[in-house]
Amino acid sequence: MKKLIALLLALTMVFALAACSKKPAEGTTAATDGATTPAADAEATYTYNTALTVFPTNWNPHTNQTDTDSEILDYVTAGLYRFDYNETEDGYALVPGMAVDYPEDVTADYIGQYGLEEGAENQAWKVTLRDDLKWEDGTPITAHDYEESYKRLLAPEAQNYRADGTYTGNMVIHNAENYLKSNQTVKQANSADGSTVAYNFADLVKGEDGTYATAEGCKVYFGLNEGYAWMQGNSLADYQGAGYIPEEGCWDVLSAAADEDGFVPVTDETIAALYSFTGSDTWGNESQDDLAYYVSYDFTYGETPWEEVGVFALSDNELVYVIDKPLSGFYLYYAMTDSYLVKTDLYDSLATVTDGVYTNTYGTSAETTVSFGPYKLTSFQADKQYVLERNENYYGLTDGKYQTTTWVVDFVPEAATRLELFLQGKLDSYGLSKEDMETYSLSDYCYYATGDSTFAMVFNPDKAALEQTQASAGTGINKTIITIPEFRMAMSFALDRSAFCLATSPTNGPAFGLYSNLIISDPDNGTAYRTTDVAKQVLADFWGVSEDYGEGKMYADIDEAVDSITGYNLTKAQELFNTAYDKAIEQGLMTENDKVEIKIGTPNNTTAFYNNGYEFLVNNYTEAVKGTKLEGKLIFSRDDTLGNGFADALKNNQVDMLFGVGWTGSALDPYSLMEAYISPSYQYDDSTDFTAIMMTVAIDGVEYTASVADWYDVMMGNPTTITAADGSTMEYSCGYTDGDPETRLEILGEMEGVVLMNYNFIPIMDASTAQLRGQQVEFHTEEYIFGMGFGGVEYLTYDYTDAEWDAYVASSNNELDYT
């Protein structure tokens, strides 16, 4: 249930205070008597002035997608549990927020219901809410509001983006997925593992219309674009594009019968067309029975009544969750730090259905937003300014917290303008860019922080999509070379990450894996994933140094080998560029006269990071291909209009490549975070089908194989069939409560390696930032504390009231010194 949020690197550079600590900047643990935050002067105001380069567009708790949207969402909402400082303020604690206390195990009360069997534990949890919870207008918040919000989140007609958070992570709410997909028909692969099938081809039944179906009447199809496990994740379209499948009598028949998604009804004609290839000596299928491995079938979910979903109000202040997998402790509380709570009367009034498409504008303006967090949105002007004012009905305004009375956020995309406003006292925070470091890096007001994200260069290797843009680009322009793995590998090895960081954001360091040094794989002991032997081996294997350490070798141990990684090998990159070119010519993807155009997407053309980054990449790769077969053939263009829609730009085929993008939202649960890289719901590029890419993991000395998607289910505690080399199978799960953290970590490491080897998401830099703190405000801690940052707006205090600050700035001739 954690939010996986698409993140722009530039956002972390602009406003590091919020980016570092906004998640825990909500609520308080102590009971409250309703008193508001004390101030030296009851009439005094304290305004926090900041700026963003990309503005939020959708902070609806059910549909938001980017970290930019969280700039509003995280302050107008609050979780049942939240982060706060520990007692010594040198770390974090996960404590009750809108809940009175930690959850109570009530599994015994529901045995025989919701799928719970005798002896079950840790599968039904009662959360008691505080009795002082209110919406910004003073209306009480009850457990019934939570239940009704979940009902809307999971509404089948809505298909909300955030709905899968209730059933894909550690905390799987009973029947949440089934309710969401009630009566929905989806296409499922007939063979999930490439060795067994749900339906034998010989058992299919021919209907009166000439199409085949299962005995139960489910229609079946050949999926031209599906990466079936039988073909190790490749699709029939991939093989046709590579020249293996003949056009006449085969592909022309199949493509003519295909729908817009590439699904071909199984008929005698299409059977004959496909088998003319698969049954040939080229492919070697022995009989038409093998066609079952190229089949998808219609699967329709039954109707699940809401009363069978495992989230409900027991009373006004008691909320019960019934979950399919046992869960307790840290990850249970962590799953409840986000909230799906909405004010249902307003929410329902904003819902519309047009031509069968559901939309809801809740959380897109001040008028459509109702707060239950520490601040309320009182004004919003797109790409200009929004204003948050302290919510006096928020339960956590105690002990001097939330001294900020008003928070004004302006849209200021130019770094030079932001710096000018900061030095004039009109902004209270400024994220340092490359050009500022020499002047301000040693300032007493300079603070350094490291975020949990890794930022990457991401490609769109979807052949069909690239063919479309290639055709529209005109004669002589090639894009489909991006589908060749060696080309993307070359782009990775040709990038000097250290030089890129120095040219764009000197506080950042190079990144070589999916996960940063701040991703915690064992929160109970505070163990960072990258410090584990498993994670070190992933990097050693991926970057080719696994054979270079040990006695008498180049490096003494794996730590030295991993530390030696730079990611830069121009000689290897040029070899790969040549290989990619040769394959593109051989496969008919391009001609010798074509030029390869890479369109790079950025949110705007005013942010220094993206301007400097684009210039660096163009110059870098233009130089890198000199002396190769691509010399003079690699050109670049730019779409700088993506704004907050950057997360969907590759999926929508707007651009070929993004850079400086990543993920945030699950730093303490890298197992759930892996979903961002393998699920089409989250991937920046969703052309890679991880349900069809196989992965092998050793368990108790036996090697088992399953798809990457299946291993994710295993890792999340869902019993899943895995297959040994001898063909034997077993149902296996290895979740948080299954008691085998070593194997679970091994699975995570294998998955990271598989994702890296696709070279679609190529890590380039970490999320280190530097910012100047304005002289009006004080941070709570001088050092960056993981999970809390510098204290966030919750603990931010002021040395001047607004009136005093204006007078001070005026006395300084509107020129403040931060050197």
mmCIF file of N, CA and C in Angstrom, residues 26-30 36-38 82 84 375 390 396-404 793-797:
data_model
loop_
_atom_site.group_PDB
_atom_site.id
_atom_site.type_symbol
_atom_site.label_atom_id
_atom_site.label_comp_id
_atom_site.label_asym_id
_atom_site.label_seq_id
_atom_site.Cartn_x
_atom_site.Cartn_y
_atom_site.Cartn_z
ATOM 1 N N GLU A 26 3.940 15.006 9.239
ATOM 2 C CA GLU A 26 2.515 14.955 9.450
ATOM 3 C C GLU A 26 2.238 14.445 10.861
ATOM 4 N N GLY A 27 1.367 15.133 11.575
ATOM 5 C CA GLY A 27 0.839 14.598 12.821
ATOM 6 C C GLY A 27 1.741 14.656 14.019
ATOM 7 N N THR A 28 1.282 14.048 15.096
ATOM 8 C CA THR A 28 2.020 13.963 16.336
ATOM 9 C C THR A 28 1.556 12.744 17.090
ATOM 10 N N THR A 29 2.367 12.237 18.017
ATOM 11 C CA THR A 29 1.989 11.032 18.745
ATOM 12 C C THR A 29 1.197 11.333 20.005
ATOM 13 N N ALA A 30 1.367 12.509 20.562
ATOM 14 C CA ALA A 30 0.737 12.807 21.848
ATOM 15 C C ALA A 30 -0.742 13.141 21.684
ATOM 16 N N THR A 36 -4.078 25.115 19.592
ATOM 17 C CA THR A 36 -3.308 25.332 18.369
ATOM 18 C C THR A 36 -1.869 25.648 18.734
ATOM 19 N N THR A 37 -1.017 25.700 17.708
ATOM 20 C CA THR A 37 0.395 25.945 17.922
ATOM 21 C C THR A 37 0.617 27.278 18.633
ATOM 22 N N PRO A 38 1.369 27.277 19.727
ATOM 23 C CA PRO A 38 1.611 28.525 20.437
ATOM 24 C C PRO A 38 2.540 29.433 19.651
ATOM 25 N N ARG A 82 2.855 7.334 11.121
ATOM 26 C CA ARG A 82 3.720 8.348 10.540
ATOM 27 C C ARG A 82 5.122 8.236 11.114
ATOM 28 N N ASP A 84 8.424 9.966 12.867
ATOM 29 C CA ASP A 84 8.829 11.050 13.748
ATOM 30 C C ASP A 84 10.259 10.764 14.195
ATOM 31 N N TYR A 375 -2.080 21.276 6.620
ATOM 32 C CA TYR A 375 -2.334 22.496 5.853
ATOM 33 C C TYR A 375 -3.521 22.288 4.921
ATOM 34 N N ARG A 390 -2.292 26.999 7.354
ATOM 35 C CA ARG A 390 -2.360 26.024 8.431
ATOM 36 C C ARG A 390 -3.814 25.636 8.702
ATOM 37 N N GLY A 396 -2.752 17.603 14.985
ATOM 38 C CA GLY A 396 -1.353 17.607 15.411
ATOM 39 C C GLY A 396 -0.748 18.952 15.711
ATOM 40 N N LEU A 397 -1.554 20.009 15.869
ATOM 41 C CA LEU A 397 -0.990 21.335 16.122
ATOM 42 C C LEU A 397 -0.700 21.501 17.614
ATOM 43 N N THR A 398 0.320 20.803 18.084
ATOM 44 C CA THR A 398 0.693 20.820 19.499
ATOM 45 C C THR A 398 2.189 21.004 19.643
ATOM 46 N N ASP A 399 2.598 21.353 20.837
ATOM 47 C CA ASP A 399 4.020 21.396 21.205
ATOM 48 C C ASP A 399 4.837 22.299 20.290
ATOM 49 N N GLY A 400 4.220 23.360 19.786
ATOM 50 C CA GLY A 400 4.956 24.312 18.966
ATOM 51 C C GLY A 400 5.202 23.869 17.548
ATOM 52 N N LYS A 401 4.627 22.734 17.144
ATOM 53 C CA LYS A 401 4.833 22.254 15.781
ATOM 54 C C LYS A 401 4.008 23.064 14.784
ATOM 55 N N TYR A 402 4.434 23.023 13.544
ATOM 56 C CA TYR A 402 3.758 23.714 12.448
ATOM 57 C C TYR A 402 3.602 25.206 12.752
ATOM 58 N N GLN A 403 4.717 25.840 13.054
ATOM 59 C CA GLN A 403 4.693 27.277 13.313
ATOM 60 C C GLN A 403 4.342 28.059 12.040
ATOM 61 N N THR A 404 4.648 27.485 10.891
ATOM 62 C CA THR A 404 4.321 28.135 9.617
ATOM 63 C C THR A 404 2.815 28.327 9.502
ATOM 64 N N VAL A 793 8.545 20.813 7.519
ATOM 65 C CA VAL A 793 7.761 21.970 7.938
ATOM 66 C C VAL A 793 7.130 21.744 9.310
ATOM 67 N N GLU A 794 6.988 20.491 9.723
ATOM 68 C CA GLU A 794 6.437 20.188 11.047
ATOM 69 C C GLU A 794 7.288 20.811 12.145
ATOM 70 N N TYR A 795 8.597 20.757 11.982
ATOM 71 C CA TYR A 795 9.512 21.234 13.021
ATOM 72 C C TYR A 795 10.187 22.553 12.657
ATOM 73 N N LEU A 796 9.852 23.124 11.503
ATOM 74 C CA LEU A 796 10.458 24.377 11.066
ATOM 75 C C LEU A 796 10.066 25.509 12.015
ATOM 76 N N THR A 797 11.051 26.308 12.450
ATOM 77 C CA THR A 797 10.773 27.456 13.334
ATOM 78 C C THR A 797 11.308 28.733 12.697
#
